[in-house]
Short mmCIF file of C-alpha atoms and ligand atoms in Angstrom, two decimals:
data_model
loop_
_atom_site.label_atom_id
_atom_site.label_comp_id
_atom_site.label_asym_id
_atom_site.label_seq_id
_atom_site.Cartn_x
_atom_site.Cartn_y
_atom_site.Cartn_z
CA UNK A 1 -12.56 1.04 17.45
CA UNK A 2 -12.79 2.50 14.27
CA UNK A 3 -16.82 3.52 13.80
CA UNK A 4 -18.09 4.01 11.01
CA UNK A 5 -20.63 6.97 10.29
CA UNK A 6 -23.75 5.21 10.84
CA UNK A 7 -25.77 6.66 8.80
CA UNK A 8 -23.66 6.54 6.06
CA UNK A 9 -23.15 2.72 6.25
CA UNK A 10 -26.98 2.20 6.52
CA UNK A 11 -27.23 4.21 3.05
CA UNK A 12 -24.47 1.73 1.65
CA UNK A 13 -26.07 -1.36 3.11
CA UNK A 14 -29.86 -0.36 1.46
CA UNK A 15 -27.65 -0.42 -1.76
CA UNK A 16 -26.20 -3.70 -1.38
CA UNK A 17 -29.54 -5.17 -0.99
CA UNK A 18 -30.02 -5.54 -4.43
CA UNK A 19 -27.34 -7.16 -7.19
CA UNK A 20 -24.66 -4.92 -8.37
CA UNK A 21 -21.96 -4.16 -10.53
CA UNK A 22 -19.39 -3.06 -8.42
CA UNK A 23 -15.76 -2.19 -8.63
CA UNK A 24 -12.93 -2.26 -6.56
CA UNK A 25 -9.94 -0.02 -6.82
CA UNK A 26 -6.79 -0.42 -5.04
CA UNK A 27 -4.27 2.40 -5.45
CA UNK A 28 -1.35 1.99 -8.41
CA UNK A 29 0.87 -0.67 -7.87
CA UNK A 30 -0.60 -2.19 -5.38
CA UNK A 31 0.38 -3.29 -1.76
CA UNK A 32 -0.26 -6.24 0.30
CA UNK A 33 -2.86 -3.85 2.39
CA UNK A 34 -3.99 -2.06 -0.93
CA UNK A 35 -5.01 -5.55 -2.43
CA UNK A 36 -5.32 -7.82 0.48
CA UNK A 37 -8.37 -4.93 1.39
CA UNK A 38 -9.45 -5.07 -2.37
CA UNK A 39 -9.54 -9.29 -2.41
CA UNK A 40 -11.02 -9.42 1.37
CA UNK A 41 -14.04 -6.99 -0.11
CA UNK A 42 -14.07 -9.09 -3.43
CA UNK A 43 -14.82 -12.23 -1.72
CA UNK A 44 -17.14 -10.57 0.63
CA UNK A 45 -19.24 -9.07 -1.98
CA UNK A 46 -19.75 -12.46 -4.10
CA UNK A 47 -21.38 -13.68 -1.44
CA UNK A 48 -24.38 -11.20 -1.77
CA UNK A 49 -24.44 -11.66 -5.51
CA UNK A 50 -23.37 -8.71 -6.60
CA UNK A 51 -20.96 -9.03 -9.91
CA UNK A 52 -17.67 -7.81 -8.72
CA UNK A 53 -14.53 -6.66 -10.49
CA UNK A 54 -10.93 -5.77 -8.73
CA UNK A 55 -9.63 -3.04 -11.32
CA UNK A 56 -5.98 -2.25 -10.75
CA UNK A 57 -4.05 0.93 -11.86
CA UNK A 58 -1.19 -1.94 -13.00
CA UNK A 59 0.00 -5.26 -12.16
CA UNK A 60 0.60 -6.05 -8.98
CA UNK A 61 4.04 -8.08 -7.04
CA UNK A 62 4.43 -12.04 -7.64
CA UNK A 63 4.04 -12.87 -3.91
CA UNK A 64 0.60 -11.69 -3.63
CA UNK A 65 -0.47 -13.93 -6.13
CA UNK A 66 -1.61 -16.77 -3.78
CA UNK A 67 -4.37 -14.18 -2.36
CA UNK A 68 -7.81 -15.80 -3.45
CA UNK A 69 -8.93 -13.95 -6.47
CA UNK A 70 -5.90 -12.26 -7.46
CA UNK A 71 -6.09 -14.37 -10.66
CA UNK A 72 -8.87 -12.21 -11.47
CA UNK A 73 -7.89 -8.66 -10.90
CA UNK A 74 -8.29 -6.66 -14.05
CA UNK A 75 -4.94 -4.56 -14.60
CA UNK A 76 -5.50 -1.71 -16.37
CA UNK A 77 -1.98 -1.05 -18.06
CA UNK A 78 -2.49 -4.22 -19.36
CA UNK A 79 -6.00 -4.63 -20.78
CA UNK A 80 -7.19 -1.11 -20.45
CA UNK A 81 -10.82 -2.29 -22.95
CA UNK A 82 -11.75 -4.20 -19.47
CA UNK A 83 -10.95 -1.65 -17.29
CA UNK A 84 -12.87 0.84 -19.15
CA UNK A 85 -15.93 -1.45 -19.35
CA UNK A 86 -15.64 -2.27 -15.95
CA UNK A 87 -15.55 1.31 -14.61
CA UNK A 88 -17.65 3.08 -16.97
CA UNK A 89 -20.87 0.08 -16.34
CA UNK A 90 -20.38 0.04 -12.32
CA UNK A 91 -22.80 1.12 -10.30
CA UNK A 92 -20.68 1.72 -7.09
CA UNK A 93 -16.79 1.87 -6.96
CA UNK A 94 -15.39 1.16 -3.63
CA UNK A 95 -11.19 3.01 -3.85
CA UNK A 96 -9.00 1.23 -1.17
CA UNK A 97 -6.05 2.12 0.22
CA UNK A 98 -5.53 5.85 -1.58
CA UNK A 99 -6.76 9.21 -0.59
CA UNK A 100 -6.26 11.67 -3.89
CA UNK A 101 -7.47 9.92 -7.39
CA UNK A 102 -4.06 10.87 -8.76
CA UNK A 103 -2.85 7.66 -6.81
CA UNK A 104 -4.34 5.48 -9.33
CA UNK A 105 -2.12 6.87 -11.90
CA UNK A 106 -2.78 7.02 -15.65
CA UNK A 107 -6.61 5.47 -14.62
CA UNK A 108 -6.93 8.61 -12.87
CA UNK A 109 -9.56 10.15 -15.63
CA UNK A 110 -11.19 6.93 -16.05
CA UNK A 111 -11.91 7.02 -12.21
CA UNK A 112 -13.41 10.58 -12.12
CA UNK A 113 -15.43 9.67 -14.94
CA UNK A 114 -17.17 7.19 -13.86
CA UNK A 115 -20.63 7.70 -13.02
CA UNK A 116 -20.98 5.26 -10.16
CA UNK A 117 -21.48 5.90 -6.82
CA UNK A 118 -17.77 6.05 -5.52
CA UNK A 119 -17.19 4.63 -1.49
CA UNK A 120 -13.55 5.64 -0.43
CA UNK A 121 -12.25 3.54 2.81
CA UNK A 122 -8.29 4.38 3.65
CA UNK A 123 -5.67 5.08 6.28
CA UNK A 124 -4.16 7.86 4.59
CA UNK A 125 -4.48 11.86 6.37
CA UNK A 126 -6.17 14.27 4.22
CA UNK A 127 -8.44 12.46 1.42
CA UNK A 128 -9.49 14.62 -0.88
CA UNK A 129 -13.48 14.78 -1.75
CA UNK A 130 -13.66 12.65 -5.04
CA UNK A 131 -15.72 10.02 -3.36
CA UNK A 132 -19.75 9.88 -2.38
CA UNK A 133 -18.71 8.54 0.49
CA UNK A 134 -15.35 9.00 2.54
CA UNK A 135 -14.41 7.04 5.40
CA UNK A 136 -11.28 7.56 6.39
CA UNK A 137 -9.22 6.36 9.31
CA UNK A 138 -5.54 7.77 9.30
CA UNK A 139 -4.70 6.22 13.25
CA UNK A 140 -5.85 2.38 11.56
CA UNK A 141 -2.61 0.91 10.55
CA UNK A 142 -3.91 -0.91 7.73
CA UNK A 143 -7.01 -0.59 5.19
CA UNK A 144 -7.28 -4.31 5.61
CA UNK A 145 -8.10 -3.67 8.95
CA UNK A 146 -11.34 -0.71 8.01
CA UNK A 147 -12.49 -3.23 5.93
CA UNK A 148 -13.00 -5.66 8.71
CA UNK A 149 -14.65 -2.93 10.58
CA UNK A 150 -17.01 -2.29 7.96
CA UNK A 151 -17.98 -5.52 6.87
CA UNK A 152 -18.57 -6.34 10.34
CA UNK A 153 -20.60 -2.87 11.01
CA UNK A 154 -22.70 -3.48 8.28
CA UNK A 155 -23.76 -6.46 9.68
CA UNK A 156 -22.02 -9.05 7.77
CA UNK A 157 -19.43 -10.81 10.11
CA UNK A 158 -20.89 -14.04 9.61
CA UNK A 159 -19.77 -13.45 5.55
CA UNK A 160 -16.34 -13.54 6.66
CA UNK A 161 -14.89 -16.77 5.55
CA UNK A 162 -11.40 -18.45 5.00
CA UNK A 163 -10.88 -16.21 1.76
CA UNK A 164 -11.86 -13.30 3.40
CA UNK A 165 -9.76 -14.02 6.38
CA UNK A 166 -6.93 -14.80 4.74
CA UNK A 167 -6.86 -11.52 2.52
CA UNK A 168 -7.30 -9.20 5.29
CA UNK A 169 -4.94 -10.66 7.78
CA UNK A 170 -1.86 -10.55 4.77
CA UNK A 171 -2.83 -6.56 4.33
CA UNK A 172 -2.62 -5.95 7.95
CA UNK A 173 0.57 -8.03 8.43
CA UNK A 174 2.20 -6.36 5.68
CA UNK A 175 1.13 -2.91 6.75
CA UNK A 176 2.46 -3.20 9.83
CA UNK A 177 5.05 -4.46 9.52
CA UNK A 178 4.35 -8.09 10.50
CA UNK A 179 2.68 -6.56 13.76
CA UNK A 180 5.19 -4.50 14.81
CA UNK A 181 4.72 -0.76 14.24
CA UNK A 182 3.14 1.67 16.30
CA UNK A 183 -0.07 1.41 14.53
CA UNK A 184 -0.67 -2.05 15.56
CA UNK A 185 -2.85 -1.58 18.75
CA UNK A 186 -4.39 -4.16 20.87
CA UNK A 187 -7.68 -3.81 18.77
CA UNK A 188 -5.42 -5.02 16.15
CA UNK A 189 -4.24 -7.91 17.39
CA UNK A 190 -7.95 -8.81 18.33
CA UNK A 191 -9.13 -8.68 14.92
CA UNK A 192 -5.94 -10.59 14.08
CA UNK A 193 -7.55 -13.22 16.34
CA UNK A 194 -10.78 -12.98 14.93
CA UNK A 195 -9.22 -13.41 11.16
CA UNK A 196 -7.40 -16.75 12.87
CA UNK A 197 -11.13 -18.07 14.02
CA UNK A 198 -12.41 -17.46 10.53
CA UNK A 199 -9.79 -19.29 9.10
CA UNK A 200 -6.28 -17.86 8.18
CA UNK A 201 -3.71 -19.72 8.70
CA UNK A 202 -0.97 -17.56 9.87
CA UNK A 203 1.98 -19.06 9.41
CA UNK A 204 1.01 -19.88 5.65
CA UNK A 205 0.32 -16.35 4.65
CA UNK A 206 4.03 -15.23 6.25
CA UNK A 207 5.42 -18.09 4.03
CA UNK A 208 3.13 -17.22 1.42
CA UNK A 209 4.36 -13.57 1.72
CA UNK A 210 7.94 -13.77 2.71
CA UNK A 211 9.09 -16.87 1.73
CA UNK A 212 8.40 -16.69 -1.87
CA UNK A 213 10.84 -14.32 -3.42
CA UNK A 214 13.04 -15.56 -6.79
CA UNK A 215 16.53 -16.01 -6.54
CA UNK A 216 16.95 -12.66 -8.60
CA UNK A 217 15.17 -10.95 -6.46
CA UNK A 218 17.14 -12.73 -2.82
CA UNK A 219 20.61 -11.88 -4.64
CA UNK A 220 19.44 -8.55 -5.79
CA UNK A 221 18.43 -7.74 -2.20
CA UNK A 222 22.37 -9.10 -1.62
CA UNK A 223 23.56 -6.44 -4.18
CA UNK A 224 21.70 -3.80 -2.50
CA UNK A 225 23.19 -4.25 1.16
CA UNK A 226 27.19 -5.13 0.01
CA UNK A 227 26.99 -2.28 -3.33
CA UNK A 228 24.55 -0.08 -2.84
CA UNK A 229 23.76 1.04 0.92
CA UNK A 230 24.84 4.08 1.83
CA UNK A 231 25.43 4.69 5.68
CA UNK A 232 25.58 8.69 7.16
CA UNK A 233 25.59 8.47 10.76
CA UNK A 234 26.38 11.79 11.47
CA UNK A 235 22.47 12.45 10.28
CA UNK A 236 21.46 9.01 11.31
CA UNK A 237 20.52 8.25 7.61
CA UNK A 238 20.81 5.84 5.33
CA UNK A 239 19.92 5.08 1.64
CA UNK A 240 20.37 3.19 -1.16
CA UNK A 241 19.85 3.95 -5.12
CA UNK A 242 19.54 1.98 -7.90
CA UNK A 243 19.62 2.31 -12.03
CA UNK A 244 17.88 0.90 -14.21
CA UNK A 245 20.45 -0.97 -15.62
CA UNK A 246 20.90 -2.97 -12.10
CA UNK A 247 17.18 -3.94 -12.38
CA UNK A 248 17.40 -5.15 -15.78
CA UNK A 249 20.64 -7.40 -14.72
CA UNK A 250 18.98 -8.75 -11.68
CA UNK A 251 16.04 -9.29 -14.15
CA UNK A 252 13.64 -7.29 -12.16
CA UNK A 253 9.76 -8.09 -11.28
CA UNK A 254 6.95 -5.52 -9.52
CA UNK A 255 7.93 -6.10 -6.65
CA UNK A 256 11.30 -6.58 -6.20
CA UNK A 257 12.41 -3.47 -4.80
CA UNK A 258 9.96 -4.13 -1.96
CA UNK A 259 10.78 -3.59 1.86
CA UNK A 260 14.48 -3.18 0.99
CA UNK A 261 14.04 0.12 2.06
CA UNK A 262 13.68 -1.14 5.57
CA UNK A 263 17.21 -2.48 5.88
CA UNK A 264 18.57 0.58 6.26
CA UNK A 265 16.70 1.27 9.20
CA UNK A 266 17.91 -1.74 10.91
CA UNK A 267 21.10 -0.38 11.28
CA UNK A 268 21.75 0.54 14.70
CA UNK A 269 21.40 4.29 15.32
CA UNK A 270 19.52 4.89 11.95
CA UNK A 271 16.36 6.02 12.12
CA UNK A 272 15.95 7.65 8.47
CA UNK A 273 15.66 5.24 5.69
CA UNK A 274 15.23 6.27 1.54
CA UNK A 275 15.30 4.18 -1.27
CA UNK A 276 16.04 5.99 -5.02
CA UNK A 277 14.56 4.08 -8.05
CA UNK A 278 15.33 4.85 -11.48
CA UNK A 279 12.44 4.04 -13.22
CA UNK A 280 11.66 5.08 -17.29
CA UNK A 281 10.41 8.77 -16.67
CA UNK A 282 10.92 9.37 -13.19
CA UNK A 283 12.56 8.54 -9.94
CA UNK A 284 10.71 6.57 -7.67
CA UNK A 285 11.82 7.05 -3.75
CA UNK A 286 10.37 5.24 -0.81
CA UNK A 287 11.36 6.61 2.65
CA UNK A 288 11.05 5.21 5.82
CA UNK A 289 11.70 6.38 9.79
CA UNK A 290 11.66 5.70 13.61
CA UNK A 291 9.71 7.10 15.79
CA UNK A 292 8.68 11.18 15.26
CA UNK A 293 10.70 12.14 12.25
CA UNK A 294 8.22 12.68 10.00
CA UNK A 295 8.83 11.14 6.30
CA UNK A 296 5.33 11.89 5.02
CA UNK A 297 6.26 15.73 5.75
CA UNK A 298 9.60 15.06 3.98
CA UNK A 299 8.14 13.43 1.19
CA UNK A 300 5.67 16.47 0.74
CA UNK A 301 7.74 19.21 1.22
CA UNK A 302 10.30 17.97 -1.40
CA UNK A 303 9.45 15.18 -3.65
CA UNK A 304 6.22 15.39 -4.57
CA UNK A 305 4.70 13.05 -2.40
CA UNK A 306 2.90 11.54 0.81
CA UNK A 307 1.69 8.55 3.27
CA UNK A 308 2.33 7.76 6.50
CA UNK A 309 4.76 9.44 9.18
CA UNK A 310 7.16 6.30 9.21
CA UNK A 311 5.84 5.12 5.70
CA UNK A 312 6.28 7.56 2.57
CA UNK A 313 7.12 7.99 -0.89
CA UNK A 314 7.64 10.24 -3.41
CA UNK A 315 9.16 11.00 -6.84
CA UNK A 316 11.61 13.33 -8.59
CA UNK A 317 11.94 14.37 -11.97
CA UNK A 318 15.73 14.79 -11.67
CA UNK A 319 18.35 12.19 -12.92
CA UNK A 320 19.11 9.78 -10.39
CA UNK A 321 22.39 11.43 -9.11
CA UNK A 322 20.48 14.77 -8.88
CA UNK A 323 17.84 13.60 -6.60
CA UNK A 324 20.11 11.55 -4.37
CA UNK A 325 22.44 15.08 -4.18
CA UNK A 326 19.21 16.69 -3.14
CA UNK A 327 18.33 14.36 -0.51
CA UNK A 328 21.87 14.64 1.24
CA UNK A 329 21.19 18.63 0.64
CA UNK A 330 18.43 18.25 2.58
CA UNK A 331 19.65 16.11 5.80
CA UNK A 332 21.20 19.39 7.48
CA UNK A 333 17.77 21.17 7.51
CA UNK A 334 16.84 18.33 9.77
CA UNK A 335 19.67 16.93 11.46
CA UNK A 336 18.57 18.15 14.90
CA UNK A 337 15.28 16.15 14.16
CA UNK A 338 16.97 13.45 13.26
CA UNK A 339 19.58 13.60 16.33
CA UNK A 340 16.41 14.29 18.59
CA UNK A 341 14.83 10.96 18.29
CA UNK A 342 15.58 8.24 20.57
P1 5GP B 401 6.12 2.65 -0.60
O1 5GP B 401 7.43 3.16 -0.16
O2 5GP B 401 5.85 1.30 -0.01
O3 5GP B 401 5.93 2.73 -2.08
O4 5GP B 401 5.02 3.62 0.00
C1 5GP B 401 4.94 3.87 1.37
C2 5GP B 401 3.73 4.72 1.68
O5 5GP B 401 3.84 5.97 1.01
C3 5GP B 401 2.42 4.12 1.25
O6 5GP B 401 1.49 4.37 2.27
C4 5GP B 401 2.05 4.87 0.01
O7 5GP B 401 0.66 4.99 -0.04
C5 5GP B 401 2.73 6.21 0.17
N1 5GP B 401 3.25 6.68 -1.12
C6 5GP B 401 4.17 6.07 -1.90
N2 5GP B 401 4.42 6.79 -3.01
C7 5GP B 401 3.64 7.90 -2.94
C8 5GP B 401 3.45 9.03 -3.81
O8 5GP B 401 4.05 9.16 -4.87
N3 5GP B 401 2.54 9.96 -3.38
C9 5GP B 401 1.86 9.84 -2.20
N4 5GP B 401 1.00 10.80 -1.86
N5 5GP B 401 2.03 8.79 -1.37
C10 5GP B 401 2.90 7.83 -1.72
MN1 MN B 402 -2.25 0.72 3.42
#
């Protein structure tokens, strides 16, 4: 059970007695969990007439558009006037899903700046003290699922309806991997059931979620596993890397590049997974693992970046060929981690 400081929440619960402006920040580029927990808080907070805004570092992918309210998330890339009226008038600012402001991006400043109150709820290790308030759960394997837990310790599980339900259980599912990581506990599952009884339908949000991807983006996931995977067994490694001139032919959308990082590790005998991005200015890597190999620590130590132990990501501003050379560098240092796990 995931408790929230109690004296803490009663100080946040005297200030939602009365209407609000509030905002809700999700980390950049955001996630099923990172806006699933933004939406689930969204639709919770209408309900006690406060006058709520979801303000998003940038646009968010095309198969978490179905989440109730999405239509109204404010991206801030795209009409930065709104997201600077929004931020600078709120009166508390509630940051999902990230633990250092830098995660919001180029709405990093704007953040700071603010002169709300700022409550930080997240699953990340190690927040960093931006926030009036920090709550922060690194064993939960989803935001989605602190937000439950602090609705419902503040008092309000009866304010958890369909919409809330519904938003929640998708950033919980996609966090963990459709239930299947070690992060999922029991308790999980429980508040899975609960989100059921409230009134998400399960199988729609997996079809909502996974069945919903453009033809682009199903044959460039095809691409990716005949072109561009790249097996090393001897290290137990695999990765693939794209250019920006195979997203532009497979027309890419936010998105896209998704959970393709994954496939790698479902390769028998693999257990570390990295995925090279070229994007305008940078290169964008997710990484993924099994068991104790530790990508977060990888992503730290070497490319400027963080998350989870099987969960990570990180950037390099070497060319794409550079970065991928410095990754298979790297994979001696820790081939007797990687040979260790089971
Ligand atoms: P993804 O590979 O899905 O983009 O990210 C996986 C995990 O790593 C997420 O929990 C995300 O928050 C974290 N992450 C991704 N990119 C970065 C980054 O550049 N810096 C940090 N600190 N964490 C990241
Ligand atoms: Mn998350």
């Amino acid at each position: 059970m995931y408790l929230f400081n109690a004296a803490q929440l009663k100080e946040i619960v005297a200030l939602l007695t009365k209407a609000k402006k509030i905002c809700i920040v999700p980390h950049h580029k955001p996630d099923g969990d990172a806006l699933g927990a933004s939406l689930a808080l969204y639709q919770f907070l209408v309900q006690l007439n406060h006058s709520v805004k979801v303000v998003s570092p940038s646009d968010f992918p095309d198969f978490l558009r179905w989440m109730p309210g999405s239509s109204n998330v404010i991206d801030f890339l795209n009409t930065q006037k709104a997201a600077d009226d929004a931020l600078n008038n709120a009166e508390l600012i509630f940051c999902l899903d990230f633990n250092e402001p830098a995660r919001t991006e180029k709405m990093r400043d704007l953040l700071l700046q603010s002169p709300a109150k700022k409550i930080l709820i997240d699953h990340h290790l190690a927040p960093q003290p931006f926030c009036d308030f920090t709550f922060s759960f690194p064993e939960a394997c989803a935001t989605s699922e602190l937000v439950y837990h602090f609705i419902c310790q503040a008092g309000f599980k009866h304010l958890i309806n369909t919409q809330v339900a519904e938003c929640l259980y998708a950033g919980i599912m996609t966090d963990s991997g459709s239930f299947r990581f070690p992060s999922m506990k029991a308790e999980t599952h429980r508040v899975i059931a609960d989100l059921m009884e409230a009134g998400a339908l399960n199988y729609r949000i997996h079809e909502n979620v996974y069945d919903n991807f453009s033809l682009d983006r199903t044959r460039f996931l095809g691409y990716c596993l005949s072109n561009k995977l790249m097996v090393l067994p001897e290290f137990r490694a695999a990765y693939f890397h794209v250019t920006k001139e195979e997203l532009v032919r497979f027309h890419h959308q936010s998105g896209d590049t998704e959970g393709i990082v994954n496939y790698g590790l479902a390769i028998k005998g693999i257990v570390l997974s990295a995925f090279f991005c070229e994007k305008d200015d940078i290169i964008k890597i997710s990484f993924r693992s099994k068991d104790l190999f530790s990508v977060k620590d990888l992503a730290a130590r070497h490319f400027n970046g963080g998350g989870h132990m099987n969960a990570a990501g990180g950037r390099s501003t070497l060319s794409l060929s550079e970065t991928v050379k410095q990754f298979e560098k790297l994979l001696p240092l820790y081939k007797d981690e990687l040979l260790r796990c089971p």
